[in-house]
């Protein structure tokens, strides 16, 4: 993506009240450094190994976001530096993040991933599981995680009405959960939704973090 197109994308996202997380998975560090030179600081990866390697190789003022499914046995590798984990989809995973964050002497920011798509292959909590997690005594006792909001992935379809319905559902759920569980906590403020194919719709429905990869870097190989 050239500078002009990148600036136009940033302006569009900012005008919509959101920020861009540039999804750099599979891209070499040189490509990431180029975008960094243009001012981009929020980058996202979906694999732990790649995230760790790129964090090591690139400037330390980058905010690294983990957007892909996270296995409990890999949590320890990211807790020392990750800025936001978008993909927390179980109490067990959250408990491990809390434990490793304590060991690393920090609080780790997390989003709870909600299953909003029609496809069964996508990860995420159901609405009921989300409520159960937030009501649990185990969650109430966690001191080293901060729940900053919700994340979701819409169905991969050209059916605009369906995608809008899914984003709107997540938007309403976000408002409900904020009111019921986080009314006094200003950090519960992020709604991560929208990718290259559907970010305009996500902006329309209240997204605050947009995760765009291929539109910026070109198709992944
Ligand atoms: C790859 C990925 C993206 C970005 O997808 P594009 O279609 O390339 O913009 C966003 N979110 C998650 C969770 C991803 O894995």
mmCIF file of C-alpha atoms and ligand atoms in Angstrom:
data_model
loop_
_atom_site.group_PDB
_atom_site.id
_atom_site.type_symbol
_atom_site.label_atom_id
_atom_site.label_comp_id
_atom_site.label_asym_id
_atom_site.label_seq_id
_atom_site.Cartn_x
_atom_site.Cartn_y
_atom_site.Cartn_z
ATOM 1 C CA UNK A 1 0.000 0.000 0.000
ATOM 2 C CA UNK A 2 1.435 3.388 -0.905
ATOM 3 C CA UNK A 3 1.639 6.299 1.536
ATOM 4 C CA UNK A 4 -1.379 8.047 0.064
ATOM 5 C CA UNK A 5 -3.661 5.020 0.366
ATOM 6 C CA UNK A 6 -2.435 4.288 3.873
ATOM 7 C CA UNK A 7 -3.140 7.877 4.955
ATOM 8 C CA UNK A 8 -6.614 7.683 3.398
ATOM 9 C CA UNK A 9 -7.335 4.437 5.289
ATOM 10 C CA UNK A 10 -6.092 5.923 8.575
ATOM 11 C CA UNK A 11 -8.251 9.009 8.064
ATOM 12 C CA UNK A 12 -11.325 6.926 7.290
ATOM 13 C CA UNK A 13 -10.806 4.783 10.402
ATOM 14 C CA UNK A 14 -10.119 7.782 12.655
ATOM 15 C CA UNK A 15 -13.139 9.654 11.314
ATOM 16 C CA UNK A 16 -15.175 6.579 12.266
ATOM 17 C CA UNK A 17 -13.899 6.786 15.849
ATOM 18 C CA UNK A 18 -11.557 3.797 15.668
ATOM 19 C CA UNK A 19 -7.868 2.892 15.474
ATOM 20 C CA UNK A 20 -6.070 0.615 13.045
ATOM 21 C CA UNK A 21 -4.305 -2.532 14.170
ATOM 22 C CA UNK A 22 -2.155 -3.477 11.166
ATOM 23 C CA UNK A 23 -2.264 -7.285 10.925
ATOM 24 C CA UNK A 24 1.256 -8.193 9.842
ATOM 25 C CA UNK A 25 1.085 -12.012 10.038
ATOM 26 C CA UNK A 26 3.309 -13.725 7.432
ATOM 27 C CA UNK A 27 4.854 -10.366 6.478
ATOM 28 C CA UNK A 28 8.635 -9.926 6.812
ATOM 29 C CA UNK A 29 9.993 -7.419 9.350
ATOM 30 C CA UNK A 30 11.111 -5.130 6.497
ATOM 31 C CA UNK A 31 7.479 -4.620 5.468
ATOM 32 C CA UNK A 32 6.497 -3.850 9.051
ATOM 33 C CA UNK A 33 9.408 -1.404 9.398
ATOM 34 C CA UNK A 34 8.196 0.424 6.269
ATOM 35 C CA UNK A 35 4.759 0.956 7.774
ATOM 36 C CA UNK A 36 6.351 1.924 11.093
ATOM 37 C CA UNK A 37 8.227 4.662 9.194
ATOM 38 C CA UNK A 38 4.851 6.007 8.079
ATOM 39 C CA UNK A 39 3.793 6.306 11.711
ATOM 40 C CA UNK A 40 1.955 3.023 12.358
ATOM 41 C CA UNK A 41 2.483 1.746 15.926
ATOM 42 C CA UNK A 42 -0.259 -0.866 16.485
ATOM 43 C CA UNK A 43 0.553 -4.225 14.901
ATOM 44 C CA UNK A 44 -1.199 -7.572 15.281
ATOM 45 C CA UNK A 45 -0.106 -11.177 14.810
ATOM 46 C CA UNK A 46 -2.007 -14.444 15.040
ATOM 47 C CA UNK A 47 0.824 -16.822 15.977
ATOM 48 C CA UNK A 48 2.833 -16.700 19.198
ATOM 49 C CA UNK A 49 6.169 -17.694 17.690
ATOM 50 C CA UNK A 50 5.936 -15.023 14.998
ATOM 51 C CA UNK A 51 4.804 -12.391 17.503
ATOM 52 C CA UNK A 52 7.752 -13.114 19.804
ATOM 53 C CA UNK A 53 10.287 -13.009 16.950
ATOM 54 C CA UNK A 54 8.944 -9.752 15.521
ATOM 55 C CA UNK A 55 8.769 -8.100 18.941
ATOM 56 C CA UNK A 56 12.432 -8.952 19.373
ATOM 57 C CA UNK A 57 13.461 -7.613 15.961
ATOM 58 C CA UNK A 58 11.489 -4.365 15.793
ATOM 59 C CA UNK A 59 11.372 -1.014 17.673
ATOM 60 C CA UNK A 60 10.170 -1.262 21.251
ATOM 61 C CA UNK A 61 7.517 1.442 21.008
ATOM 62 C CA UNK A 62 5.348 -0.834 18.854
ATOM 63 C CA UNK A 63 2.136 -1.968 20.590
ATOM 64 C CA UNK A 64 1.842 -5.678 19.839
ATOM 65 C CA UNK A 65 -1.625 -7.213 19.635
ATOM 66 C CA UNK A 66 -2.282 -10.961 19.577
ATOM 67 C CA UNK A 67 -5.392 -11.635 17.506
ATOM 68 C CA UNK A 68 -5.187 -15.388 16.855
ATOM 69 C CA UNK A 69 -6.214 -18.362 18.974
ATOM 70 C CA UNK A 70 -3.940 -18.744 22.007
ATOM 71 C CA UNK A 71 -3.070 -22.091 23.603
ATOM 72 C CA UNK A 72 -2.555 -22.074 27.384
ATOM 73 C CA UNK A 73 0.923 -23.591 27.084
ATOM 74 C CA UNK A 74 2.102 -20.593 25.028
ATOM 75 C CA UNK A 75 0.745 -17.806 27.244
ATOM 76 C CA UNK A 76 4.011 -17.435 29.136
ATOM 77 C CA UNK A 77 5.882 -16.356 25.986
ATOM 78 C CA UNK A 78 3.700 -13.308 25.339
ATOM 79 C CA UNK A 79 2.720 -12.016 28.796
ATOM 80 C CA UNK A 80 5.981 -10.071 29.368
ATOM 81 C CA UNK A 81 5.351 -7.661 26.485
ATOM 82 C CA UNK A 82 1.978 -8.064 24.724
ATOM 83 C CA UNK A 83 -0.178 -4.924 24.702
ATOM 84 C CA UNK A 84 -3.576 -6.542 24.096
ATOM 85 C CA UNK A 85 -4.742 -10.135 23.643
ATOM 86 C CA UNK A 86 -7.898 -10.015 21.469
ATOM 87 C CA UNK A 87 -8.638 -13.730 21.510
ATOM 88 C CA UNK A 88 -9.480 -14.808 25.067
ATOM 89 C CA UNK A 89 -12.154 -17.464 24.636
ATOM 90 C CA UNK A 90 -12.227 -19.425 27.905
ATOM 91 C CA UNK A 91 -11.969 -18.979 31.664
ATOM 92 C CA UNK A 92 -9.130 -21.495 31.690
ATOM 93 C CA UNK A 93 -7.107 -19.368 29.251
ATOM 94 C CA UNK A 94 -7.839 -16.185 31.186
ATOM 95 C CA UNK A 95 -6.717 -17.881 34.417
ATOM 96 C CA UNK A 96 -3.401 -18.827 32.810
ATOM 97 C CA UNK A 97 -2.901 -15.273 31.480
ATOM 98 C CA UNK A 98 -3.596 -13.948 34.988
ATOM 99 C CA UNK A 99 -1.078 -16.367 36.484
ATOM 100 C CA UNK A 100 1.667 -15.565 33.966
ATOM 101 C CA UNK A 101 0.989 -11.821 34.149
ATOM 102 C CA UNK A 102 1.496 -11.987 37.913
ATOM 103 C CA UNK A 103 4.764 -13.874 37.367
ATOM 104 C CA UNK A 104 5.875 -11.175 34.893
ATOM 105 C CA UNK A 105 4.919 -8.436 37.358
ATOM 106 C CA UNK A 106 2.325 -6.788 35.150
ATOM 107 C CA UNK A 107 -1.328 -6.546 34.251
ATOM 108 C CA UNK A 108 -2.220 -7.876 30.813
ATOM 109 C CA UNK A 109 -4.977 -6.263 28.756
ATOM 110 C CA UNK A 110 -7.464 -8.709 27.228
ATOM 111 C CA UNK A 111 -10.556 -8.739 25.048
ATOM 112 C CA UNK A 112 -13.093 -11.532 25.336
ATOM 113 C CA UNK A 113 -13.722 -13.084 21.931
ATOM 114 C CA UNK A 114 -17.368 -13.720 21.145
ATOM 115 C CA UNK A 115 -18.563 -16.170 18.506
ATOM 116 C CA UNK A 116 -20.788 -14.093 16.215
ATOM 117 C CA UNK A 117 -20.335 -15.849 12.850
ATOM 118 C CA UNK A 118 -22.516 -18.511 11.293
ATOM 119 C CA UNK A 119 -19.441 -20.671 10.607
ATOM 120 C CA UNK A 120 -18.672 -23.173 13.351
ATOM 121 C CA UNK A 121 -14.937 -23.057 12.743
ATOM 122 C CA UNK A 122 -14.419 -19.640 14.295
ATOM 123 C CA UNK A 123 -13.374 -19.474 17.940
ATOM 124 C CA UNK A 124 -15.189 -17.541 20.617
ATOM 125 C CA UNK A 125 -17.541 -17.621 23.584
ATOM 126 C CA UNK A 126 -21.299 -17.841 23.172
ATOM 127 C CA UNK A 127 -23.283 -15.026 24.808
ATOM 128 C CA UNK A 128 -24.142 -17.377 27.684
ATOM 129 C CA UNK A 129 -20.558 -18.494 28.181
ATOM 130 C CA UNK A 130 -19.494 -14.840 28.236
ATOM 131 C CA UNK A 131 -21.974 -14.047 31.008
ATOM 132 C CA UNK A 132 -21.001 -17.180 32.975
ATOM 133 C CA UNK A 133 -17.329 -16.237 32.795
ATOM 134 C CA UNK A 134 -17.965 -12.684 33.994
ATOM 135 C CA UNK A 135 -20.168 -13.893 36.861
ATOM 136 C CA UNK A 136 -17.698 -16.527 38.071
ATOM 137 C CA UNK A 137 -15.929 -16.246 41.418
ATOM 138 C CA UNK A 138 -12.725 -17.310 39.713
ATOM 139 C CA UNK A 139 -12.838 -14.286 37.400
ATOM 140 C CA UNK A 140 -13.658 -11.946 40.287
ATOM 141 C CA UNK A 141 -10.448 -13.033 42.035
ATOM 142 C CA UNK A 142 -8.145 -12.275 39.081
ATOM 143 C CA UNK A 143 -5.966 -9.248 39.765
ATOM 144 C CA UNK A 144 -3.511 -9.279 36.843
ATOM 145 C CA UNK A 145 -5.810 -9.148 33.845
ATOM 146 C CA UNK A 146 -7.760 -6.151 32.649
ATOM 147 C CA UNK A 147 -10.777 -6.809 30.442
ATOM 148 C CA UNK A 148 -10.781 -3.950 27.929
ATOM 149 C CA UNK A 149 -13.726 -5.037 25.782
ATOM 150 C CA UNK A 150 -14.942 -7.577 23.228
ATOM 151 C CA UNK A 151 -13.719 -8.978 19.922
ATOM 152 C CA UNK A 152 -15.558 -10.752 17.127
ATOM 153 C CA UNK A 153 -15.186 -12.034 13.584
ATOM 154 C CA UNK A 154 -18.155 -11.873 11.229
ATOM 155 C CA UNK A 155 -19.070 -14.600 8.766
ATOM 156 C CA UNK A 156 -16.888 -14.580 5.672
ATOM 157 C CA UNK A 157 -19.664 -13.765 3.204
ATOM 158 C CA UNK A 158 -20.666 -11.176 0.631
ATOM 159 C CA UNK A 159 -24.053 -10.946 2.355
ATOM 160 C CA UNK A 160 -23.846 -7.413 3.764
ATOM 161 C CA UNK A 161 -27.079 -7.718 5.757
ATOM 162 C CA UNK A 162 -25.787 -10.766 7.594
ATOM 163 C CA UNK A 163 -22.430 -9.177 8.445
ATOM 164 C CA UNK A 164 -24.192 -6.020 9.669
ATOM 165 C CA UNK A 165 -26.518 -8.122 11.824
ATOM 166 C CA UNK A 166 -23.533 -9.875 13.426
ATOM 167 C CA UNK A 167 -21.634 -6.623 14.097
ATOM 168 C CA UNK A 168 -24.748 -4.977 15.491
ATOM 169 C CA UNK A 169 -25.316 -7.956 17.787
ATOM 170 C CA UNK A 170 -21.772 -7.625 19.154
ATOM 171 C CA UNK A 171 -22.218 -3.873 19.562
ATOM 172 C CA UNK A 172 -25.382 -4.368 21.651
ATOM 173 C CA UNK A 173 -23.743 -7.134 23.674
ATOM 174 C CA UNK A 174 -20.796 -4.812 24.358
ATOM 175 C CA UNK A 175 -23.135 -2.107 25.702
ATOM 176 C CA UNK A 176 -25.027 -4.623 27.846
ATOM 177 C CA UNK A 177 -21.892 -6.179 29.317
ATOM 178 C CA UNK A 178 -20.389 -2.761 29.995
ATOM 179 C CA UNK A 179 -23.499 -1.701 31.884
ATOM 180 C CA UNK A 180 -23.824 -4.925 33.869
ATOM 181 C CA UNK A 181 -20.173 -5.702 34.707
ATOM 182 C CA UNK A 182 -17.919 -2.736 33.959
ATOM 183 C CA UNK A 183 -20.016 0.384 34.588
ATOM 184 C CA UNK A 184 -17.392 1.820 36.933
ATOM 185 C CA UNK A 185 -14.379 0.818 34.827
ATOM 186 C CA UNK A 186 -13.334 3.161 32.040
ATOM 187 C CA UNK A 187 -10.896 0.617 30.585
ATOM 188 C CA UNK A 188 -13.765 -1.495 29.215
ATOM 189 C CA UNK A 189 -13.933 0.570 26.046
ATOM 190 C CA UNK A 190 -12.729 -1.470 23.066
ATOM 191 C CA UNK A 191 -14.776 -3.233 20.424
ATOM 192 C CA UNK A 192 -12.451 -5.096 18.052
ATOM 193 C CA UNK A 193 -14.183 -6.017 14.805
ATOM 194 C CA UNK A 194 -13.718 -5.526 11.080
ATOM 195 C CA UNK A 195 -11.076 -6.854 8.672
ATOM 196 C CA UNK A 196 -10.081 -5.952 5.090
ATOM 197 C CA UNK A 197 -13.383 -7.128 3.613
ATOM 198 C CA UNK A 198 -15.816 -5.719 6.162
ATOM 199 C CA UNK A 199 -14.136 -2.878 8.073
ATOM 200 C CA UNK A 200 -16.495 -0.217 6.673
ATOM 201 C CA UNK A 201 -19.452 -2.105 8.122
ATOM 202 C CA UNK A 202 -17.640 -2.533 11.446
ATOM 203 C CA UNK A 203 -16.985 1.226 11.642
ATOM 204 C CA UNK A 204 -20.668 1.842 11.056
ATOM 205 C CA UNK A 205 -21.539 -0.417 13.992
ATOM 206 C CA UNK A 206 -19.264 0.977 16.674
ATOM 207 C CA UNK A 207 -15.876 -0.696 16.253
ATOM 208 C CA UNK A 208 -12.982 0.993 18.073
ATOM 209 C CA UNK A 209 -10.201 -1.313 16.838
ATOM 210 C CA UNK A 210 -10.096 -2.385 13.195
ATOM 211 C CA UNK A 211 -7.848 -5.336 12.271
ATOM 212 C CA UNK A 212 -6.732 -4.928 8.665
ATOM 213 C CA UNK A 213 -4.058 -7.076 7.018
ATOM 214 C CA UNK A 214 -4.252 -7.878 3.307
ATOM 215 C CA UNK A 215 -5.672 -4.499 2.293
ATOM 216 C CA UNK A 216 -2.487 -2.863 3.610
ATOM 217 C CA UNK A 217 0.200 -5.463 2.896
ATOM 218 C CA UNK A 218 -1.314 -7.180 -0.138
ATOM 219 C CA UNK A 219 -2.480 -10.783 -0.332
ATOM 220 C CA UNK A 220 -0.664 -13.218 1.947
ATOM 221 C CA UNK A 221 1.380 -15.908 0.246
HETATM 222 C C1 LIG B 1 -5.673 -12.291 9.513
HETATM 223 C C2 LIG B 1 -6.594 -11.686 10.485
HETATM 224 C C3 LIG B 1 -7.125 -10.409 10.277
HETATM 225 C C4 LIG B 1 -6.851 -9.576 9.045
HETATM 226 O O1 LIG B 1 -7.434 -10.161 7.920
HETATM 227 P P1 LIG B 1 -7.403 -9.425 6.492
HETATM 228 O O2 LIG B 1 -8.561 -10.008 5.785
HETATM 229 O O3 LIG B 1 -6.096 -9.777 5.888
HETATM 230 O O4 LIG B 1 -7.546 -7.976 6.728
HETATM 231 C C5 LIG B 1 -7.965 -9.895 11.259
HETATM 232 N N1 LIG B 1 -8.251 -10.576 12.379
HETATM 233 C C6 LIG B 1 -7.758 -11.804 12.614
HETATM 234 C C7 LIG B 1 -8.133 -12.503 13.873
HETATM 235 C C8 LIG B 1 -6.914 -12.408 11.680
HETATM 236 O O5 LIG B 1 -6.429 -13.636 11.920
#
